[in-house]
XYZ file of C-alpha atoms in Angstrom:
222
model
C -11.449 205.648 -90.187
C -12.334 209.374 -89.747
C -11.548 210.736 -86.384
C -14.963 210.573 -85.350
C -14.933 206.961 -86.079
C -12.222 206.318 -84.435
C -13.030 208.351 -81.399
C -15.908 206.199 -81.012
C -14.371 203.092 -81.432
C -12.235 203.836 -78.998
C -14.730 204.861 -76.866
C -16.007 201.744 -77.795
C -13.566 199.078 -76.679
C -12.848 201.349 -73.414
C -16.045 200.833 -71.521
C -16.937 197.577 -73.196
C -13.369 196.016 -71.643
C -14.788 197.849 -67.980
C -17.832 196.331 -68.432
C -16.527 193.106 -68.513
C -14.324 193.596 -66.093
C -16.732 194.605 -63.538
C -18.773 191.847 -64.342
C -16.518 188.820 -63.883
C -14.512 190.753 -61.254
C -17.603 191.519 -59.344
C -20.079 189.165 -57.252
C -23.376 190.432 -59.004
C -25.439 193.148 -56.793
C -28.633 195.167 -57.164
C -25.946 198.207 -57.421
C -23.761 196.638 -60.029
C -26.512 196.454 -62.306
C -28.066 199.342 -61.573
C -24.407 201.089 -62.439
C -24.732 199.639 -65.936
C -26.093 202.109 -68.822
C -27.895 200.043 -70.890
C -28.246 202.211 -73.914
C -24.385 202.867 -73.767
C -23.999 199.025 -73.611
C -25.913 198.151 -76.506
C -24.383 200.913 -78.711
C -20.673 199.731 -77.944
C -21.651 196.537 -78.706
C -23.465 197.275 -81.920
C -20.507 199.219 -83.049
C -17.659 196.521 -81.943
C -19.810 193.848 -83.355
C -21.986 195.388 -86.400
C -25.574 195.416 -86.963
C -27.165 191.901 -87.639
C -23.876 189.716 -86.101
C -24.704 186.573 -84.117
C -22.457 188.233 -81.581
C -24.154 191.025 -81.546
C -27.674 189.145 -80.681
C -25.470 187.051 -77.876
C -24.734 191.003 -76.227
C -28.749 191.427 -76.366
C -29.236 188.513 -74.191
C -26.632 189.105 -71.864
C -28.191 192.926 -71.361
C -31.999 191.616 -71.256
C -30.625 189.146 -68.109
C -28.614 192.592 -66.662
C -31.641 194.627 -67.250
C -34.225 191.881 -65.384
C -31.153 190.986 -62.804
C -33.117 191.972 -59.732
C -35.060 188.920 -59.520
C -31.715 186.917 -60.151
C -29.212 188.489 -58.317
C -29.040 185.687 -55.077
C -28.840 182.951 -57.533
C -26.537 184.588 -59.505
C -24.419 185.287 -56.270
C -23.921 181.889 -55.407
C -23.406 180.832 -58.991
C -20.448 183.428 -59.486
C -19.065 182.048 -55.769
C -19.516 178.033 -57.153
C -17.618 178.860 -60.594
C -14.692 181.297 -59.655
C -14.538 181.644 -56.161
C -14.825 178.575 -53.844
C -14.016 176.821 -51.397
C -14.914 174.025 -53.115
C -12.713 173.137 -56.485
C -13.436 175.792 -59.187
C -15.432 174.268 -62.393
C -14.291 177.173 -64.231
C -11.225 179.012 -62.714
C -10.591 182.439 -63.779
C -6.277 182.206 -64.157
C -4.356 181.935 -67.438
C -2.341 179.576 -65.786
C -4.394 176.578 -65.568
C -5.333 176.537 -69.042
C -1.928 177.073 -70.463
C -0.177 174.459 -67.759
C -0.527 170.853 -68.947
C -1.632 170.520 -64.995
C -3.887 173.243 -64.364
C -2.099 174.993 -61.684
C -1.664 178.699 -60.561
C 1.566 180.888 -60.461
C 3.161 179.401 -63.431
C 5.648 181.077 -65.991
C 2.941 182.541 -68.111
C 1.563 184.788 -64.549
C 5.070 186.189 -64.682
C 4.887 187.350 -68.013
C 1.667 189.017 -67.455
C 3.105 190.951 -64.615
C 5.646 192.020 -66.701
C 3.456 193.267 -69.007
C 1.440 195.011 -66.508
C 4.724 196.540 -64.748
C 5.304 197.811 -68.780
C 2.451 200.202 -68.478
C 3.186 201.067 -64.797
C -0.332 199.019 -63.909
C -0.502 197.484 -60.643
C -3.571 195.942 -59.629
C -5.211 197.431 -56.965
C -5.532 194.048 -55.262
C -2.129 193.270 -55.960
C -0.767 190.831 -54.484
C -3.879 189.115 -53.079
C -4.759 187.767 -56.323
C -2.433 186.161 -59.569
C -1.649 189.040 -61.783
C -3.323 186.327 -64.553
C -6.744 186.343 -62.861
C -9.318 187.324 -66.039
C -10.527 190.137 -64.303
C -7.230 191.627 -63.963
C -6.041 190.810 -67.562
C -9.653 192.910 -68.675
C -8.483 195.970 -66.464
C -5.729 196.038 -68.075
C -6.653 196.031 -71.077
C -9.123 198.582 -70.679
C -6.796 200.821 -69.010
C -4.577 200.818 -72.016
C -7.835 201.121 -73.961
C -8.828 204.345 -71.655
C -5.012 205.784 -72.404
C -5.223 205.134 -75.767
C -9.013 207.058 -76.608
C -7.100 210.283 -74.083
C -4.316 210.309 -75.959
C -6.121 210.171 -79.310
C -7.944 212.969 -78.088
C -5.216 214.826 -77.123
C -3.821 214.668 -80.662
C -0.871 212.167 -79.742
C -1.479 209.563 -82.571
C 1.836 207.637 -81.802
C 0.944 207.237 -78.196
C -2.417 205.907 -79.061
C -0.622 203.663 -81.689
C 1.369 202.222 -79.434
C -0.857 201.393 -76.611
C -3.045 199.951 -79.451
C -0.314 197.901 -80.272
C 0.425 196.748 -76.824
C -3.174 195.581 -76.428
C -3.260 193.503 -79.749
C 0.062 191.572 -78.053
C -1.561 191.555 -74.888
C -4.614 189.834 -76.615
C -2.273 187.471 -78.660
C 0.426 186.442 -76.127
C -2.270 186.390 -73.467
C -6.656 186.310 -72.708
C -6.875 185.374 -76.412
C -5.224 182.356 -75.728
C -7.306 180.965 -73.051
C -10.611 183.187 -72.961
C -12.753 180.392 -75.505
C -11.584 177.554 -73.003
C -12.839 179.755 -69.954
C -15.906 180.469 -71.318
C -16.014 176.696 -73.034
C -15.940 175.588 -68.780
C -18.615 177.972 -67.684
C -20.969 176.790 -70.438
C -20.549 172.970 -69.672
C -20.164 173.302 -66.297
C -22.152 176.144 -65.207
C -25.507 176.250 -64.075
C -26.583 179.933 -65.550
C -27.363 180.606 -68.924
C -25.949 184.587 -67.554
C -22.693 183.646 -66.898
C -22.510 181.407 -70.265
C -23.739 184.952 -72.182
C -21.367 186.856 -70.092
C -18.551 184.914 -71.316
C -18.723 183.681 -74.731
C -19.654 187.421 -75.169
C -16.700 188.687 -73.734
C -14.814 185.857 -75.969
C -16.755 187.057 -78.979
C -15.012 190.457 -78.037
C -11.873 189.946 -77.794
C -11.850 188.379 -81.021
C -13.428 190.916 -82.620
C -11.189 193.553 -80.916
C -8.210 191.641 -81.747
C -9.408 191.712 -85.659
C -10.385 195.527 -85.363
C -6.683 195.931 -83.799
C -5.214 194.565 -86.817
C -6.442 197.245 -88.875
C -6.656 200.134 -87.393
C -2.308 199.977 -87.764
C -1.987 203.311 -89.126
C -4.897 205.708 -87.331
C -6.561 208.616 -89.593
């Protein structure tokens, strides 16, 4: 890629990975969508995914729902509290964990290693330690702070910083949310009772698959 390219690719993955941080992070408010630049949305997406994709029609859905969300956003409320919040048991629980324990449970082995690789990077969540380190909000700030260090320090001319934090990401992606993101979003969609949530995150796992394929090759930046 030219630098160009690659600045906006970068650009790219960085707000896409806040985007869906904030939403899956975040009970859904009148401000939260508001916050959201539409325009911006659809062009990272159309870039990530490429004109014409199936994936790239899923991210059109999933922005039409943002864009008429003030209609929706009580329902929507109590959806996001039912699926990843509680009391009640969680139909689709937001930790690494329990999809990578043969029993579903929280603060296993793998939530260490996550904090480890946070602790890597000097990251510390800022609800730290509230909530696991392997929540899948957490795992998508993290990824798109290295993603945010990694466009600066392309910008700033230091190619083997970016390179590495590029690197770091694509590990992240393998060792960790690529593993258990389709299964998350697999839950939502069978157990869920919004067709926003099931666009939200069979989106985001469209994304990370694609940004784990775009990672691949982008081993040696122009």
């Amino acid at each position: 890629m030219m630098k160009e390219e690659t600045l906006e690719w970068l650009a790219a993955r960085s707000y896409t990975y806040l985007l869906f941080q904030r939403l899956l992070g975040t009970e859904p408010s009148a401000e939260l969508f508001e916050a959201i630049e539409v325009t911006v949305a659809q062009e990272a997406f159309a870039l990530v995914f490429g004109e014409g994709s199936a994936a790239l029609q899923q991210s059109e859905t999933m922005i039409h729902h943002i864009q008429t969300a003030r209609d929706s956003v009580a329902s929507w409320r109590s959806e996001y509290r039912r699926l990843f919040e509680g009391p009640a048991e969680l139909p689709a629980p937001p930790w690494e964990s329990v999809y990578t324990s043969n029993k579903r449970l929280l603060m296993q082995p793998t939530t260490l290693d996550v904090r480890n690789a946070y602790r890597a990077h000097g990251f510390i969540p800022e609800c730290y330690p509230r909530v696991p380190d392997d929540h899948i909000a957490l795992e998508l700030d993290f990824l798109a702070t290295l993603a945010a260090r990694a466009q600066e320090a392309y910008d700033q001319g230091d190619k083997e910083y970016c390179q590495k934090l590029l690197e770091s990401s694509h590990t992240f992606i393998a060792d960790h949310v690529g593993i258990w993101v389709n299964d998350f979003a697999q839950d939502v969609a069978t157990k869920g009772h919004s067709d926003y949530y099931e666009g939200v995150t069979h989106t985001l796992a469209a994304f990370i698959a694609a940004d784990a394929k775009a990672l691949e090759r982008a081993r040696s930046l122009a």
